[in-house]
Amino acid sequence: MIHIYDNFNQRIIRNIFLIIPLFLTISIAVAQVEPSVIVKGEVQRHLTLDTTDLLKMKRVKATLNDRGGVSHVYEGVPITNILDSAGVTLHGQLRGENLSKYLLVKCGDGYQVLFSLAELDESFTDKVVILADRVDGKSISDGRGPFRLVVPGEKVPARSSFEVTALIIGSAKD
Ligand SMILES: Nc1nc2c(c(=O)[nH]1)N[C@H]1C(S)=C(S)[C@@H](COP(=O)(O)O)O[C@H]1N2
Ligand SMILES: [Mo]
């Protein structure tokens, strides 16, 4: 009987060398599945933001009509607050050559839309573009989330991109 137990213990010890790397691989895979938005390009700090990070930032609401004309209330973080966290040249720095900088928004389905930084900045416009994670009191689901850019005050919701994955700052060059 003792002999059988010894064998059993040895098998567990041997398997631990398989179980630990397997556990680590699964943990890393699960961590990567957590949806997030990356902020990169001409920024002082690259950011990776998930839903928990957005909940800790300034939260505002914005109303957007869908393409059928039905109004929805979105909730999220003003895009300028996110860009400020990454150290983007907004506000007083938005003059001279910084006026040719842009924000490129990239989505999970390959859709992408562009804004000049001046279109987003409160010293140029009263419109507040937000990165929303909630609509009508619920998470944004069914392939449109978890993050949607909400651009109020436009005639069509075409730049209100869903499945946002990256916010990239660049400088337009001819
Ligand atoms: N990622 C992504 N976002 C997108 C699109 C898209 O194809 N992919 N279509 C845009 C267009 S053309 C419209 S009209 C609106 C539709 O938004 P709605 O479903 O709220 O009406 O989503 C915009 N956002
Ligand atoms: Mo559209």
PDB file of N, CA and C and ligand atoms in Angstrom, residues 64-68 72 74 107-112 144 148 156-164, ligand 1:
ATOM      1  N   LEU A  64     -27.438  60.410 -28.119  1.00  0.00           N
ATOM      2  CA  LEU A  64     -27.129  60.154 -29.537  1.00  0.00           C
ATOM      3  C   LEU A  64     -28.314  59.442 -30.171  1.00  0.00           C
ATOM      4  N   ASN A  65     -28.729  59.950 -31.328  1.00  0.00           N
ATOM      5  CA  ASN A  65     -29.776  59.256 -32.092  1.00  0.00           C
ATOM      6  C   ASN A  65     -29.138  58.124 -32.880  1.00  0.00           C
ATOM      7  N   ASP A  66     -29.794  56.978 -32.896  1.00  0.00           N
ATOM      8  CA  ASP A  66     -29.292  55.891 -33.738  1.00  0.00           C
ATOM      9  C   ASP A  66     -29.706  56.168 -35.183  1.00  0.00           C
ATOM     10  N   ARG A  67     -29.326  55.273 -36.117  1.00  0.00           N
ATOM     11  CA  ARG A  67     -29.572  55.599 -37.524  1.00  0.00           C
ATOM     12  C   ARG A  67     -31.057  55.584 -37.871  1.00  0.00           C
ATOM     13  N   GLY A  68     -31.864  55.034 -36.931  1.00  0.00           N
ATOM     14  CA  GLY A  68     -33.308  55.062 -37.120  1.00  0.00           C
ATOM     15  C   GLY A  68     -33.951  56.298 -36.505  1.00  0.00           C
ATOM     16  N   HIS A  72     -30.813  57.717 -27.645  1.00  0.00           N
ATOM     17  CA  HIS A  72     -30.282  56.867 -26.565  1.00  0.00           C
ATOM     18  C   HIS A  72     -29.359  57.699 -25.687  1.00  0.00           C
ATOM     19  N   TYR A  74     -26.085  57.701 -23.592  1.00  0.00           N
ATOM     20  CA  TYR A  74     -24.819  56.991 -23.366  1.00  0.00           C
ATOM     21  C   TYR A  74     -24.122  57.593 -22.157  1.00  0.00           C
ATOM     22  N   CYS A 107     -11.343  50.368 -34.568  1.00  0.00           N
ATOM     23  CA  CYS A 107     -12.365  49.476 -34.010  1.00  0.00           C
ATOM     24  C   CYS A 107     -12.057  48.012 -34.327  1.00  0.00           C
ATOM     25  N   GLY A 108     -12.684  47.146 -33.556  1.00  0.00           N
ATOM     26  CA  GLY A 108     -12.472  45.705 -33.688  1.00  0.00           C
ATOM     27  C   GLY A 108     -12.813  45.155 -35.063  1.00  0.00           C
ATOM     28  N   ASP A 109     -13.743  45.815 -35.777  1.00  0.00           N
ATOM     29  CA  ASP A 109     -14.136  45.317 -37.105  1.00  0.00           C
ATOM     30  C   ASP A 109     -13.360  45.989 -38.237  1.00  0.00           C
ATOM     31  N   GLY A 110     -12.316  46.756 -37.870  1.00  0.00           N
ATOM     32  CA  GLY A 110     -11.506  47.412 -38.893  1.00  0.00           C
ATOM     33  C   GLY A 110     -11.987  48.809 -39.254  1.00  0.00           C
ATOM     34  N   TYR A 111     -13.161  49.195 -38.746  1.00  0.00           N
ATOM     35  CA  TYR A 111     -13.692  50.541 -38.995  1.00  0.00           C
ATOM     36  C   TYR A 111     -12.759  51.546 -38.339  1.00  0.00           C
ATOM     37  N   GLN A 112     -12.532  52.682 -38.983  1.00  0.00           N
ATOM     38  CA  GLN A 112     -11.744  53.728 -38.336  1.00  0.00           C
ATOM     39  C   GLN A 112     -12.235  55.111 -38.728  1.00  0.00           C
ATOM     40  N   ARG A 144     -21.400  45.695 -30.222  1.00  0.00           N
ATOM     41  CA  ARG A 144     -21.211  47.134 -30.378  1.00  0.00           C
ATOM     42  C   ARG A 144     -20.353  47.723 -29.270  1.00  0.00           C
ATOM     43  N   ARG A 148     -17.883  52.455 -26.958  1.00  0.00           N
ATOM     44  CA  ARG A 148     -18.329  53.160 -28.156  1.00  0.00           C
ATOM     45  C   ARG A 148     -18.011  54.645 -28.040  1.00  0.00           C
ATOM     46  N   VAL A 156     -25.294  62.605 -38.834  1.00  0.00           N
ATOM     47  CA  VAL A 156     -25.374  61.133 -38.910  1.00  0.00           C
ATOM     48  C   VAL A 156     -24.456  60.551 -37.823  1.00  0.00           C
ATOM     49  N   PRO A 157     -24.780  59.352 -37.317  1.00  0.00           N
ATOM     50  CA  PRO A 157     -23.933  58.797 -36.248  1.00  0.00           C
ATOM     51  C   PRO A 157     -22.724  58.014 -36.766  1.00  0.00           C
ATOM     52  N   ALA A 158     -22.270  58.325 -37.998  1.00  0.00           N
ATOM     53  CA  ALA A 158     -21.230  57.507 -38.629  1.00  0.00           C
ATOM     54  C   ALA A 158     -19.884  57.542 -37.891  1.00  0.00           C
ATOM     55  N   ARG A 159     -19.560  58.676 -37.240  1.00  0.00           N
ATOM     56  CA  ARG A 159     -18.272  58.707 -36.518  1.00  0.00           C
ATOM     57  C   ARG A 159     -18.405  58.155 -35.098  1.00  0.00           C
ATOM     58  N   SER A 160     -19.636  57.866 -34.682  1.00  0.00           N
ATOM     59  CA  SER A 160     -19.826  57.261 -33.361  1.00  0.00           C
ATOM     60  C   SER A 160     -19.507  55.768 -33.458  1.00  0.00           C
ATOM     61  N   SER A 161     -18.215  55.481 -33.443  1.00  0.00           N
ATOM     62  CA  SER A 161     -17.732  54.126 -33.734  1.00  0.00           C
ATOM     63  C   SER A 161     -17.904  53.185 -32.566  1.00  0.00           C
ATOM     64  N   PHE A 162     -18.388  51.975 -32.860  1.00  0.00           N
ATOM     65  CA  PHE A 162     -18.468  50.982 -31.785  1.00  0.00           C
ATOM     66  C   PHE A 162     -17.296  50.020 -31.830  1.00  0.00           C
ATOM     67  N   GLU A 163     -17.191  49.170 -30.791  1.00  0.00           N
ATOM     68  CA  GLU A 163     -16.058  48.231 -30.646  1.00  0.00           C
ATOM     69  C   GLU A 163     -14.715  48.951 -30.717  1.00  0.00           C
ATOM     70  N   VAL A 164     -14.602  50.108 -30.058  1.00  0.00           N
ATOM     71  CA  VAL A 164     -13.338  50.860 -30.106  1.00  0.00           C
ATOM     72  C   VAL A 164     -12.227  50.068 -29.419  1.00  0.00           C
TER      73      VAL A 164
HETATM   74  N1  LIG B   1     -17.020  49.918 -35.496  1.00  0.00           N
HETATM   75  C1  LIG B   1     -17.991  50.448 -36.257  1.00  0.00           C
HETATM   76  N2  LIG B   1     -18.638  51.534 -35.824  1.00  0.00           N
HETATM   77  C2  LIG B   1     -19.619  52.075 -36.586  1.00  0.00           C
HETATM   78  C3  LIG B   1     -19.935  51.543 -37.840  1.00  0.00           C
HETATM   79  C4  LIG B   1     -19.232  50.402 -38.268  1.00  0.00           C
HETATM   80  O1  LIG B   1     -19.455  49.836 -39.358  1.00  0.00           O
HETATM   81  N3  LIG B   1     -18.282  49.874 -37.448  1.00  0.00           N
HETATM   82  N4  LIG B   1     -20.921  52.146 -38.609  1.00  0.00           N
HETATM   83  C5  LIG B   1     -21.179  53.558 -38.339  1.00  0.00           C
HETATM   84  C6  LIG B   1     -22.354  54.043 -39.028  1.00  0.00           C
HETATM   85  S1  LIG B   1     -22.195  54.299 -40.691  1.00  0.00           S
HETATM   86  C7  LIG B   1     -23.528  54.352 -38.376  1.00  0.00           C
HETATM   87  S2  LIG B   1     -24.826  55.054 -39.191  1.00  0.00           S
HETATM   88  C8  LIG B   1     -23.655  54.123 -36.921  1.00  0.00           C
HETATM   89  C9  LIG B   1     -24.908  53.351 -36.570  1.00  0.00           C
HETATM   90  O2  LIG B   1     -25.103  53.461 -35.204  1.00  0.00           O
HETATM   91  P1  LIG B   1     -26.465  52.952 -34.524  1.00  0.00           P
HETATM   92  O3  LIG B   1     -26.406  51.468 -34.541  1.00  0.00           O
HETATM   93  O4  LIG B   1     -26.450  53.499 -33.135  1.00  0.00           O
HETATM   94  O5  LIG B   1     -27.611  53.441 -35.348  1.00  0.00           O
HETATM   95  O6  LIG B   1     -22.543  53.411 -36.376  1.00  0.00           O
HETATM   96  C10 LIG B   1     -21.308  53.853 -36.846  1.00  0.00           C
HETATM   97  N5  LIG B   1     -20.271  53.175 -36.107  1.00  0.00           N
END
